[in-house]
Amino acid sequence: ANGIGACSTSTVSDNINLTINCAVPSLGTITSNASATVCQGTTATYTIPVNTAIQTYTWSVPTGSTIQSGQGTNSISVLFGANSGNVSVTGTNGCGSTIASTPITVNTLPTGVSITGPQTVCAGATNLVYTASPIPNATTYVWSLPNGSTIITATNTITIAIGVNETSGNLSVAGNNACGLGSSSSAFPIIINPRPVLTSSLNPAALCSGTVFNYIPTTATVGSTFSWTRAVQPGISNAAASGNGAISETLINTTNTNVTVAYQITITTPQGCTNSQFISFTLYPAPKLTSNPTPSAICSGNTFNYTPTSSSAGAILWQRNTTAGILESASNGSGIINEVLTNTTNLPITVTYLVTLPATNNGCTNTTPITVQVVVNPDNTVTTASSAPTLCINTILTPITH
C-alpha cells in the first residue's frame, strides 16, 4: 500500500492470505404423489427437498413427457407421454452441480390400427365379421358401429348385424386397458345398400273365384328381379305354385265364403340384397248349385222334373241343346225344369242341362255354366213280331227287335 501524507513519501506493503469455504450442493431424494409406474397421459408431481445452498434447479423428464409447471424450482408437475425414462433434477451453485433422479415406467395407452371386413353390405345382413390388427397393451377392444352404438369385445374380432333401416357409416375400434381408452383406429367406411321393398300394392283388389289374378311386382331399386311362391291354402282348389316375375293364375274358391289368398314375393337387387314380403287379397266365392247335379235317371217318355237351387238369390236360367237320340228339340227356361224326354235308341243317353246361377252379392258369376245331367233309359217294351214264320227243327231264330 502506498502511504500518502504531507511529510511521507515512502511505500509500505503487506501480504494477506484468504481461505474460501465452497461445497457442491446436496439434493436429497426425489419424492412424488405417483408410483414408479404410471399411465400414459397421467399428471404427477415430483419434489426435491429445499436447500438454500442451491441457486438453480433444472429438471428433465422422459422423451414425450411435458413439464407443465415448476421448472427452476424444487417441485414440478409432469404430464407423461408414451415413453419410460427418468425424472431428474440438477441442483447448481457457485461450487458446482449435482443430479438426483428416479426411474419411471410408463404404461402406454393402446393405439387403434387397421380393420378388415366387408365394406359393402345389405341392410338387414347378419353375421358380418370384422377384424382389427392386434393392438399392443389392449385388454379389451371398444368398437364404434355405423349406427353409433358401442360394443366391447375381449378379442380383436367382432361379429355384427346391420339393422333393416340402417344407413352407411363408419366402423372404428380403440384398445382399452387399466390406463384407459386409447386412440381409435382410422374410420372404416361401410356402405349399406338399402333393403328392397315392394312399391306395388301389398293388398290387391278382391277377385271373384274363377277369374285370373294378375299382379306385377315393382320396387324402387332399378334392375331388381322377383320370384314368388303360393302355398296350398284351405278353401282354394289350386295346387301350390311358384314362378318368376309377374303372377298370373286362375284361382278357384271351393267354399261359400271369402278366402284370403297369400303370395310370398322375394326381391333381389343388382347388389345381391334380398327381401321377402307377403301380398294377399280376398277371393270371393262364385255362386254354387246347391241341388243335386246328377238327379236320378228316368225312363224314356217320362217327365224330367228338376228344381235347381243356388247359394245366391235370384232367377236361375237353364238351357238344353239338341241331344242325339233324344226326340225332343232343344229347349230353355228359368226356374224348374219340367219336360218329357224320349230316348229313341236302345241305349241309355245322358242329357245335359246348362244352368246359369244368379250373381252373388259381390257381383260374382260362374265363368262357365253349371251342368246338370240326367240319364234317360230306353223303353224296354217288346213290340209284336213283324211276321209269324214257320220254322223247321234245328233252324236258327232271327233276333226279335223291340
Tab-separated table of C-alpha atoms in Angstrom:
chain	number	residue	atom	x	y	z
A	1	ALA	CA	0.000	0.000	0.000
A	2	ASN	CA	1.181	3.460	-0.556
A	3	GLY	CA	1.214	5.826	2.393
A	4	ILE	CA	0.388	9.308	1.442
A	5	GLY	CA	0.869	12.210	3.751
A	6	ALA	CA	2.285	15.714	3.923
A	7	CYS	CA	5.583	14.506	5.303
A	8	SER	CA	5.877	10.977	3.912
A	9	THR	CA	6.973	9.717	0.522
A	10	SER	CA	7.546	6.015	1.444
A	11	THR	CA	5.593	2.968	0.292
A	12	VAL	CA	4.615	0.177	2.719
A	13	SER	CA	3.346	-3.288	1.551
A	14	ASP	CA	1.961	-6.483	3.302
A	15	ASN	CA	0.591	-9.954	2.213
A	16	ILE	CA	-2.901	-11.293	3.255
A	17	ASN	CA	-3.983	-14.989	2.803
A	18	LEU	CA	-7.784	-15.573	2.261
A	19	THR	CA	-9.438	-19.002	2.794
A	20	ILE	CA	-12.808	-19.594	0.854
A	21	ASN	CA	-15.072	-22.456	2.063
A	22	CYS	CA	-17.129	-23.834	-1.043
A	23	ALA	CA	-19.076	-27.155	-1.388
A	24	VAL	CA	-21.174	-28.820	-4.159
A	25	PRO	CA	-24.827	-28.774	-3.046
A	26	SER	CA	-26.652	-31.828	-1.745
A	27	LEU	CA	-30.074	-32.624	-3.298
A	28	GLY	CA	-31.573	-35.470	-1.319
A	29	THR	CA	-34.236	-37.828	-2.704
A	30	ILE	CA	-36.968	-37.040	-5.231
A	31	THR	CA	-40.460	-37.791	-3.935
A	32	SER	CA	-43.767	-37.934	-5.837
A	33	ASN	CA	-47.505	-38.278	-5.401
A	34	ALA	CA	-47.407	-41.089	-8.021
A	35	SER	CA	-45.861	-44.550	-8.053
A	36	ALA	CA	-42.848	-45.507	-10.112
A	37	THR	CA	-45.225	-46.942	-12.760
A	38	VAL	CA	-47.655	-44.507	-14.342
A	39	CYS	CA	-50.066	-44.499	-17.252
A	40	GLN	CA	-49.587	-42.536	-20.398
A	41	GLY	CA	-51.482	-39.288	-20.006
A	42	THR	CA	-51.046	-39.211	-16.213
A	43	THR	CA	-50.060	-35.960	-14.483
A	44	ALA	CA	-47.794	-36.336	-11.406
A	45	THR	CA	-45.834	-34.021	-9.066
A	46	TYR	CA	-42.124	-34.531	-8.275
A	47	THR	CA	-40.355	-32.699	-5.421
A	48	ILE	CA	-36.789	-32.393	-4.085
A	49	PRO	CA	-36.129	-31.027	-0.540
A	50	VAL	CA	-35.380	-27.297	-0.400
A	51	ASN	CA	-31.657	-26.498	0.012
A	52	THR	CA	-30.698	-22.845	0.463
A	53	ALA	CA	-27.257	-23.597	-0.907
A	54	ILE	CA	-28.727	-24.348	-4.310
A	55	GLN	CA	-29.027	-21.443	-6.628
A	56	THR	CA	-30.916	-23.140	-9.531
A	57	TYR	CA	-32.944	-26.342	-10.156
A	58	THR	CA	-33.011	-27.827	-13.659
A	59	TRP	CA	-35.439	-30.735	-14.282
A	60	SER	CA	-35.586	-33.246	-17.141
A	61	VAL	CA	-38.305	-35.821	-17.959
A	62	PRO	CA	-38.660	-38.812	-20.376
A	63	THR	CA	-38.940	-38.039	-24.062
A	64	GLY	CA	-42.507	-37.193	-24.979
A	65	SER	CA	-43.405	-36.052	-21.464
A	66	THR	CA	-44.014	-32.404	-20.624
A	67	ILE	CA	-43.140	-30.281	-17.561
A	68	GLN	CA	-46.327	-28.360	-17.064
A	69	SER	CA	-45.126	-26.143	-14.218
A	70	GLY	CA	-42.314	-25.683	-11.656
A	71	GLN	CA	-39.186	-25.730	-13.838
A	72	GLY	CA	-36.454	-23.862	-11.929
A	73	THR	CA	-37.977	-24.701	-8.552
A	74	ASN	CA	-37.715	-27.693	-6.220
A	75	SER	CA	-41.122	-29.106	-7.409
A	76	ILE	CA	-42.557	-29.769	-10.867
A	77	SER	CA	-45.783	-31.126	-12.430
A	78	VAL	CA	-45.278	-33.635	-15.281
A	79	LEU	CA	-47.689	-34.862	-17.983
A	80	PHE	CA	-46.390	-38.243	-19.173
A	81	GLY	CA	-46.224	-39.293	-22.776
A	82	ALA	CA	-45.696	-42.820	-24.069
A	83	ASN	CA	-42.025	-43.341	-23.137
A	84	SER	CA	-40.480	-44.626	-19.941
A	85	GLY	CA	-37.344	-42.975	-18.503
A	86	ASN	CA	-36.004	-40.917	-15.605
A	87	VAL	CA	-37.305	-37.820	-13.885
A	88	SER	CA	-34.109	-35.974	-12.952
A	89	VAL	CA	-33.134	-32.680	-11.313
A	90	THR	CA	-29.777	-30.895	-11.363
A	91	GLY	CA	-29.004	-28.586	-8.422
A	92	THR	CA	-26.385	-25.893	-9.130
A	93	ASN	CA	-24.485	-23.272	-7.076
A	94	GLY	CA	-21.191	-21.426	-7.435
A	95	CYS	CA	-19.208	-24.502	-6.464
A	96	GLY	CA	-20.760	-26.915	-8.982
A	97	SER	CA	-23.792	-29.089	-9.543
A	98	THR	CA	-25.274	-32.473	-8.623
A	99	ILE	CA	-28.045	-34.676	-10.051
A	100	ALA	CA	-30.830	-36.708	-8.456
A	101	SER	CA	-33.139	-38.946	-10.500
A	102	THR	CA	-35.887	-41.517	-10.155
A	103	PRO	CA	-36.819	-44.129	-12.828
A	104	ILE	CA	-40.380	-44.068	-14.216
A	105	THR	CA	-42.124	-46.846	-16.140
A	106	VAL	CA	-44.911	-45.626	-18.424
A	107	ASN	CA	-47.712	-48.000	-19.352
A	108	THR	CA	-48.868	-46.778	-22.724
A	109	LEU	CA	-52.467	-46.415	-23.872
A	110	PRO	CA	-53.322	-48.848	-26.690
A	111	THR	CA	-53.467	-47.290	-30.154
A	112	GLY	CA	-56.058	-48.477	-32.685
A	113	VAL	CA	-54.823	-49.723	-36.023
A	114	SER	CA	-56.440	-51.073	-39.206
A	115	ILE	CA	-59.724	-53.005	-39.692
A	116	THR	CA	-60.601	-55.590	-42.328
A	117	GLY	CA	-64.015	-56.986	-43.294
A	118	PRO	CA	-66.850	-56.484	-45.802
A	119	GLN	CA	-67.253	-52.852	-46.806
A	120	THR	CA	-70.407	-53.108	-48.932
A	121	VAL	CA	-73.279	-54.870	-47.186
A	122	CYS	CA	-77.059	-55.129	-47.315
A	123	ALA	CA	-79.400	-53.647	-44.756
A	124	GLY	CA	-80.622	-56.488	-42.584
A	125	ALA	CA	-77.423	-58.528	-43.075
A	126	THR	CA	-76.278	-60.694	-40.157
A	127	ASN	CA	-73.086	-62.477	-39.075
A	128	LEU	CA	-70.747	-59.855	-40.556
A	129	VAL	CA	-67.206	-60.453	-39.232
A	130	TYR	CA	-64.663	-57.613	-38.819
A	131	THR	CA	-61.090	-57.974	-37.547
A	132	ALA	CA	-58.709	-55.321	-36.228
A	133	SER	CA	-54.946	-55.714	-36.237
A	134	PRO	CA	-53.874	-56.703	-32.705
A	135	ILE	CA	-53.478	-53.600	-30.525
A	136	PRO	CA	-50.432	-53.738	-28.184
A	137	ASN	CA	-51.280	-53.472	-24.467
A	138	ALA	CA	-55.035	-53.724	-25.131
A	139	THR	CA	-57.004	-55.905	-22.725
A	140	THR	CA	-60.347	-55.203	-24.439
A	141	TYR	CA	-61.463	-53.722	-27.747
A	142	VAL	CA	-64.085	-50.975	-27.896
A	143	TRP	CA	-65.903	-50.845	-31.260
A	144	SER	CA	-67.955	-47.924	-32.548
A	145	LEU	CA	-70.557	-49.108	-35.075
A	146	PRO	CA	-72.089	-47.211	-38.027
A	147	ASN	CA	-75.348	-46.751	-36.102
A	148	GLY	CA	-73.491	-45.031	-33.232
A	149	SER	CA	-73.675	-47.914	-30.770
A	150	THR	CA	-70.647	-49.330	-28.911
A	151	ILE	CA	-69.679	-52.966	-28.383
A	152	ILE	CA	-66.793	-54.213	-26.211
A	153	THR	CA	-65.024	-57.451	-27.111
A	154	ALA	CA	-62.243	-59.417	-25.461
A	155	THR	CA	-60.561	-60.127	-28.806
A	156	ASN	CA	-59.769	-58.171	-31.930
A	157	THR	CA	-62.712	-59.697	-33.856
A	158	ILE	CA	-66.376	-58.673	-33.827
A	159	THR	CA	-69.498	-60.158	-35.433
A	160	ILE	CA	-72.316	-57.697	-36.070
A	161	ALA	CA	-75.731	-57.435	-37.713
A	162	ILE	CA	-76.972	-54.474	-39.740
A	163	GLY	CA	-80.471	-53.208	-38.999
A	164	VAL	CA	-83.001	-53.200	-41.817
A	165	ASN	CA	-83.271	-49.399	-41.655
A	166	GLU	CA	-79.599	-48.532	-41.078
A	167	THR	CA	-77.658	-46.260	-43.399
A	168	SER	CA	-73.999	-46.143	-44.374
A	169	GLY	CA	-71.448	-45.104	-41.740
A	170	ASN	CA	-68.056	-45.824	-40.209
A	171	LEU	CA	-66.685	-48.616	-38.047
A	172	SER	CA	-63.752	-47.874	-35.695
A	173	VAL	CA	-62.016	-49.595	-32.798
A	174	ALA	CA	-59.934	-48.468	-29.824
A	175	GLY	CA	-57.966	-50.528	-27.339
A	176	ASN	CA	-58.641	-50.320	-23.630
A	177	ASN	CA	-56.513	-51.310	-20.620
A	178	ALA	CA	-56.006	-50.323	-16.991
A	179	CYS	CA	-54.704	-46.934	-18.111
A	180	GLY	CA	-57.875	-46.129	-20.042
A	181	LEU	CA	-59.163	-45.949	-23.568
A	182	GLY	CA	-56.610	-45.435	-26.287
A	183	SER	CA	-56.953	-43.619	-29.580
A	184	SER	CA	-59.284	-45.007	-32.219
A	185	SER	CA	-58.298	-46.581	-35.481
A	186	SER	CA	-58.904	-44.815	-38.743
A	187	ALA	CA	-62.580	-44.893	-39.734
A	188	PHE	CA	-63.510	-47.991	-41.743
A	189	PRO	CA	-66.363	-46.937	-44.074
A	190	ILE	CA	-69.239	-49.399	-44.500
A	191	ILE	CA	-71.639	-48.845	-47.391
A	192	ILE	CA	-75.099	-50.193	-46.537
A	193	ASN	CA	-77.306	-50.884	-49.536
A	194	PRO	CA	-80.961	-50.363	-48.607
A	195	ARG	CA	-83.316	-53.297	-48.229
A	196	PRO	CA	-85.585	-53.510	-51.290
A	197	VAL	CA	-89.319	-53.198	-50.672
A	198	LEU	CA	-92.344	-53.600	-52.893
A	199	THR	CA	-93.783	-50.383	-54.265
A	200	SER	CA	-96.692	-52.306	-55.783
A	201	SER	CA	-99.721	-52.876	-53.566
A	202	LEU	CA	-99.448	-55.406	-50.739
A	203	ASN	CA	-103.258	-55.769	-50.774
A	204	PRO	CA	-104.504	-56.088	-54.340
A	205	ALA	CA	-108.218	-55.712	-55.061
A	206	ALA	CA	-110.543	-58.632	-54.346
A	207	LEU	CA	-111.446	-61.006	-57.174
A	208	CYS	CA	-114.191	-63.479	-57.938
A	209	SER	CA	-113.465	-67.179	-57.999
A	210	GLY	CA	-112.593	-68.390	-61.484
A	211	THR	CA	-111.123	-65.101	-62.701
A	212	VAL	CA	-107.436	-64.536	-63.461
A	213	PHE	CA	-105.300	-62.925	-60.765
A	214	ASN	CA	-102.725	-60.698	-62.482
A	215	TYR	CA	-100.062	-58.978	-60.355
A	216	ILE	CA	-96.903	-57.158	-61.479
A	217	PRO	CA	-94.451	-56.616	-58.565
A	218	THR	CA	-92.417	-53.389	-58.590
A	219	THR	CA	-89.681	-51.838	-56.437
A	220	ALA	CA	-87.714	-48.579	-56.400
A	221	THR	CA	-84.371	-50.333	-56.970
A	222	VAL	CA	-83.767	-50.419	-60.711
A	223	GLY	CA	-82.747	-53.795	-62.119
A	224	SER	CA	-84.273	-55.878	-59.316
A	225	THR	CA	-85.727	-59.325	-60.032
A	226	PHE	CA	-88.715	-61.043	-58.441
A	227	SER	CA	-89.666	-64.597	-57.552
A	228	TRP	CA	-92.902	-65.744	-55.911
A	229	THR	CA	-94.466	-68.729	-54.212
A	230	ARG	CA	-98.006	-69.633	-53.164
A	231	ALA	CA	-98.546	-72.479	-50.742
A	232	VAL	CA	-101.528	-74.807	-50.733
A	233	GLN	CA	-104.281	-72.885	-48.980
A	234	PRO	CA	-107.553	-74.072	-47.459
A	235	GLY	CA	-110.574	-73.076	-49.492
A	236	ILE	CA	-108.965	-72.973	-52.932
A	237	SER	CA	-108.627	-75.943	-55.238
A	238	ASN	CA	-105.320	-74.872	-56.820
A	239	ALA	CA	-102.138	-76.776	-56.051
A	240	ALA	CA	-99.103	-74.898	-54.714
A	241	ALA	CA	-97.414	-72.699	-57.315
A	242	SER	CA	-94.244	-70.648	-57.834
A	243	GLY	CA	-92.641	-68.562	-60.530
A	244	ASN	CA	-90.596	-65.523	-61.502
A	245	GLY	CA	-91.683	-62.018	-62.411
A	246	ALA	CA	-95.399	-61.314	-62.749
A	247	ILE	CA	-98.124	-63.532	-61.268
A	248	SER	CA	-100.974	-64.710	-63.498
A	249	GLU	CA	-103.181	-67.606	-62.446
A	250	THR	CA	-106.836	-68.530	-62.177
A	251	LEU	CA	-107.894	-69.368	-58.636
A	252	ILE	CA	-110.972	-71.330	-57.602
A	253	ASN	CA	-112.727	-70.720	-54.293
A	254	THR	CA	-114.355	-74.011	-53.314
A	255	THR	CA	-116.293	-72.553	-50.370
A	256	ASN	CA	-119.327	-70.336	-49.913
A	257	THR	CA	-117.315	-67.720	-48.015
A	258	ASN	CA	-114.479	-65.313	-48.776
A	259	VAL	CA	-110.983	-66.820	-48.796
A	260	THR	CA	-107.727	-64.869	-48.284
A	261	VAL	CA	-105.022	-65.872	-50.764
A	262	ALA	CA	-101.388	-65.050	-49.904
A	263	TYR	CA	-98.222	-64.943	-52.008
A	264	GLN	CA	-94.635	-64.550	-50.811
A	265	ILE	CA	-92.582	-62.353	-53.141
A	266	THR	CA	-88.773	-62.208	-52.920
A	267	ILE	CA	-86.971	-59.168	-54.351
A	268	THR	CA	-83.290	-59.402	-55.358
A	269	THR	CA	-81.373	-56.206	-56.198
A	270	PRO	CA	-78.395	-55.990	-58.581
A	271	GLN	CA	-76.204	-55.673	-55.437
A	272	GLY	CA	-77.458	-59.047	-54.211
A	273	CYS	CA	-79.673	-57.670	-51.437
A	274	THR	CA	-82.897	-59.604	-50.899
A	275	ASN	CA	-86.158	-59.111	-49.073
A	276	SER	CA	-89.302	-61.214	-48.895
A	277	GLN	CA	-92.756	-59.714	-48.454
A	278	PHE	CA	-96.259	-61.114	-48.437
A	279	ILE	CA	-99.151	-59.837	-50.509
A	280	SER	CA	-102.716	-61.022	-50.011
A	281	PHE	CA	-106.147	-60.458	-51.482
A	282	THR	CA	-109.702	-61.699	-50.997
A	283	LEU	CA	-111.084	-64.339	-53.344
A	284	TYR	CA	-114.884	-64.144	-53.408
A	285	PRO	CA	-116.865	-67.346	-53.953
A	286	ALA	CA	-118.786	-67.914	-57.172
A	287	PRO	CA	-122.435	-68.936	-56.853
A	288	LYS	CA	-122.845	-72.661	-56.126
A	289	LEU	CA	-125.520	-75.081	-57.307
A	290	THR	CA	-126.932	-76.438	-54.066
A	291	SER	CA	-129.265	-79.004	-55.643
A	292	ASN	CA	-128.037	-82.417	-56.840
A	293	PRO	CA	-126.280	-82.013	-60.220
A	294	THR	CA	-126.873	-85.683	-61.073
A	295	PRO	CA	-130.533	-86.436	-60.361
A	296	SER	CA	-131.952	-89.941	-60.634
A	297	ALA	CA	-132.317	-91.489	-64.086
A	298	ILE	CA	-135.715	-91.509	-65.795
A	299	CYS	CA	-137.308	-93.771	-68.373
A	300	SER	CA	-137.853	-92.702	-71.930
A	301	GLY	CA	-141.114	-90.843	-72.359
A	302	ASN	CA	-141.284	-89.782	-68.715
A	303	THR	CA	-141.225	-86.204	-67.460
A	304	PHE	CA	-137.940	-84.895	-66.083
A	305	ASN	CA	-138.865	-82.672	-63.157
A	306	TYR	CA	-135.958	-80.844	-61.504
A	307	THR	CA	-135.803	-77.776	-59.256
A	308	PRO	CA	-132.339	-76.167	-59.348
A	309	THR	CA	-131.284	-74.211	-56.252
A	310	SER	CA	-128.379	-71.794	-55.725
A	311	SER	CA	-126.267	-70.348	-52.937
A	312	SER	CA	-127.159	-66.922	-54.342
A	313	ALA	CA	-130.602	-65.436	-54.593
A	314	GLY	CA	-132.237	-64.743	-57.920
A	315	ALA	CA	-133.527	-66.322	-61.102
A	316	ILE	CA	-131.848	-69.497	-62.327
A	317	LEU	CA	-131.700	-69.952	-66.079
A	318	TRP	CA	-131.304	-73.266	-67.885
A	319	GLN	CA	-130.722	-74.487	-71.398
A	320	ARG	CA	-130.758	-77.890	-73.112
A	321	ASN	CA	-129.187	-78.244	-76.506
A	322	THR	CA	-130.318	-80.795	-79.074
A	323	THR	CA	-129.118	-84.201	-77.942
A	324	ALA	CA	-128.587	-87.104	-80.349
A	325	GLY	CA	-131.010	-89.924	-79.550
A	326	ILE	CA	-133.473	-87.641	-77.763
A	327	LEU	CA	-136.660	-86.967	-79.663
A	328	GLU	CA	-137.378	-83.536	-78.199
A	329	SER	CA	-135.759	-80.473	-79.732
A	330	ALA	CA	-133.585	-78.009	-77.758
A	331	SER	CA	-135.244	-76.018	-75.016
A	332	ASN	CA	-134.549	-73.409	-72.350
A	333	GLY	CA	-136.216	-71.636	-69.493
A	334	SER	CA	-135.888	-70.386	-65.945
A	335	GLY	CA	-136.590	-71.942	-62.587
A	336	ILE	CA	-137.975	-75.511	-62.568
A	337	ILE	CA	-137.149	-77.878	-65.401
A	338	ASN	CA	-140.232	-79.855	-66.326
A	339	GLU	CA	-140.239	-81.644	-69.701
A	340	VAL	CA	-140.714	-85.063	-71.282
A	341	LEU	CA	-137.583	-86.730	-72.625
A	342	THR	CA	-137.850	-89.565	-75.178
A	343	ASN	CA	-134.934	-91.878	-75.861
A	344	THR	CA	-135.169	-93.151	-79.431
A	345	THR	CA	-132.307	-95.615	-79.062
A	346	ASN	CA	-131.738	-98.933	-77.348
A	347	LEU	CA	-129.063	-97.462	-75.039
A	348	PRO	CA	-129.126	-95.041	-72.069
A	349	ILE	CA	-128.478	-91.433	-73.071
A	350	THR	CA	-127.125	-88.695	-70.781
A	351	VAL	CA	-128.938	-85.403	-71.257
A	352	THR	CA	-127.046	-82.280	-70.153
A	353	TYR	CA	-128.618	-79.028	-68.972
A	354	LEU	CA	-126.546	-75.860	-68.765
A	355	VAL	CA	-127.557	-73.888	-65.690
A	356	THR	CA	-126.736	-70.207	-65.140
A	357	LEU	CA	-126.881	-69.168	-61.493
A	358	PRO	CA	-127.640	-65.626	-60.270
A	359	ALA	CA	-124.701	-63.379	-59.284
A	360	THR	CA	-123.598	-63.151	-55.644
A	361	ASN	CA	-123.794	-60.009	-53.555
A	362	ASN	CA	-120.198	-59.250	-54.652
A	363	GLY	CA	-121.241	-59.481	-58.307
A	364	CYS	CA	-119.543	-62.826	-58.895
A	365	THR	CA	-120.926	-65.193	-61.509
A	366	ASN	CA	-119.835	-68.545	-62.851
A	367	THR	CA	-117.281	-68.187	-65.602
A	368	THR	CA	-118.669	-71.360	-67.176
A	369	PRO	CA	-122.248	-72.711	-66.929
A	370	ILE	CA	-123.030	-75.311	-64.289
A	371	THR	CA	-124.103	-78.689	-65.691
A	372	VAL	CA	-126.964	-80.876	-64.549
A	373	GLN	CA	-127.012	-84.337	-66.136
A	374	VAL	CA	-129.827	-86.876	-66.165
A	375	VAL	CA	-129.731	-90.341	-67.717
A	376	VAL	CA	-132.709	-91.259	-69.931
A	377	ASN	CA	-133.026	-95.024	-70.167
A	378	PRO	CA	-134.576	-96.608	-73.338
A	379	ASP	CA	-138.102	-98.003	-73.422
A	380	ASN	CA	-137.918	-101.785	-72.841
A	381	THR	CA	-141.432	-102.601	-74.277
A	382	VAL	CA	-141.300	-105.593	-76.678
A	383	THR	CA	-143.203	-104.970	-79.902
A	384	THR	CA	-145.160	-107.583	-81.875
A	385	ALA	CA	-143.041	-109.566	-84.279
A	386	SER	CA	-143.321	-108.365	-87.845
A	387	SER	CA	-144.238	-111.891	-89.051
A	388	ALA	CA	-145.066	-115.300	-87.780
A	389	PRO	CA	-142.730	-117.569	-89.774
A	390	THR	CA	-142.932	-121.323	-89.822
A	391	LEU	CA	-139.679	-122.802	-88.501
A	392	CYS	CA	-138.091	-126.164	-89.117
A	393	ILE	CA	-136.438	-128.179	-86.420
A	394	ASN	CA	-132.861	-127.002	-85.683
A	395	THR	CA	-133.399	-123.667	-87.542
A	396	ILE	CA	-131.750	-120.539	-86.015
A	397	LEU	CA	-134.336	-117.933	-84.962
A	398	THR	CA	-133.778	-114.390	-86.210
A	399	PRO	CA	-133.437	-111.891	-83.297
A	400	ILE	CA	-136.640	-110.130	-82.359
A	401	THR	CA	-136.438	-106.337	-82.361
A	402	HIS	CA	-138.164	-104.306	-79.743
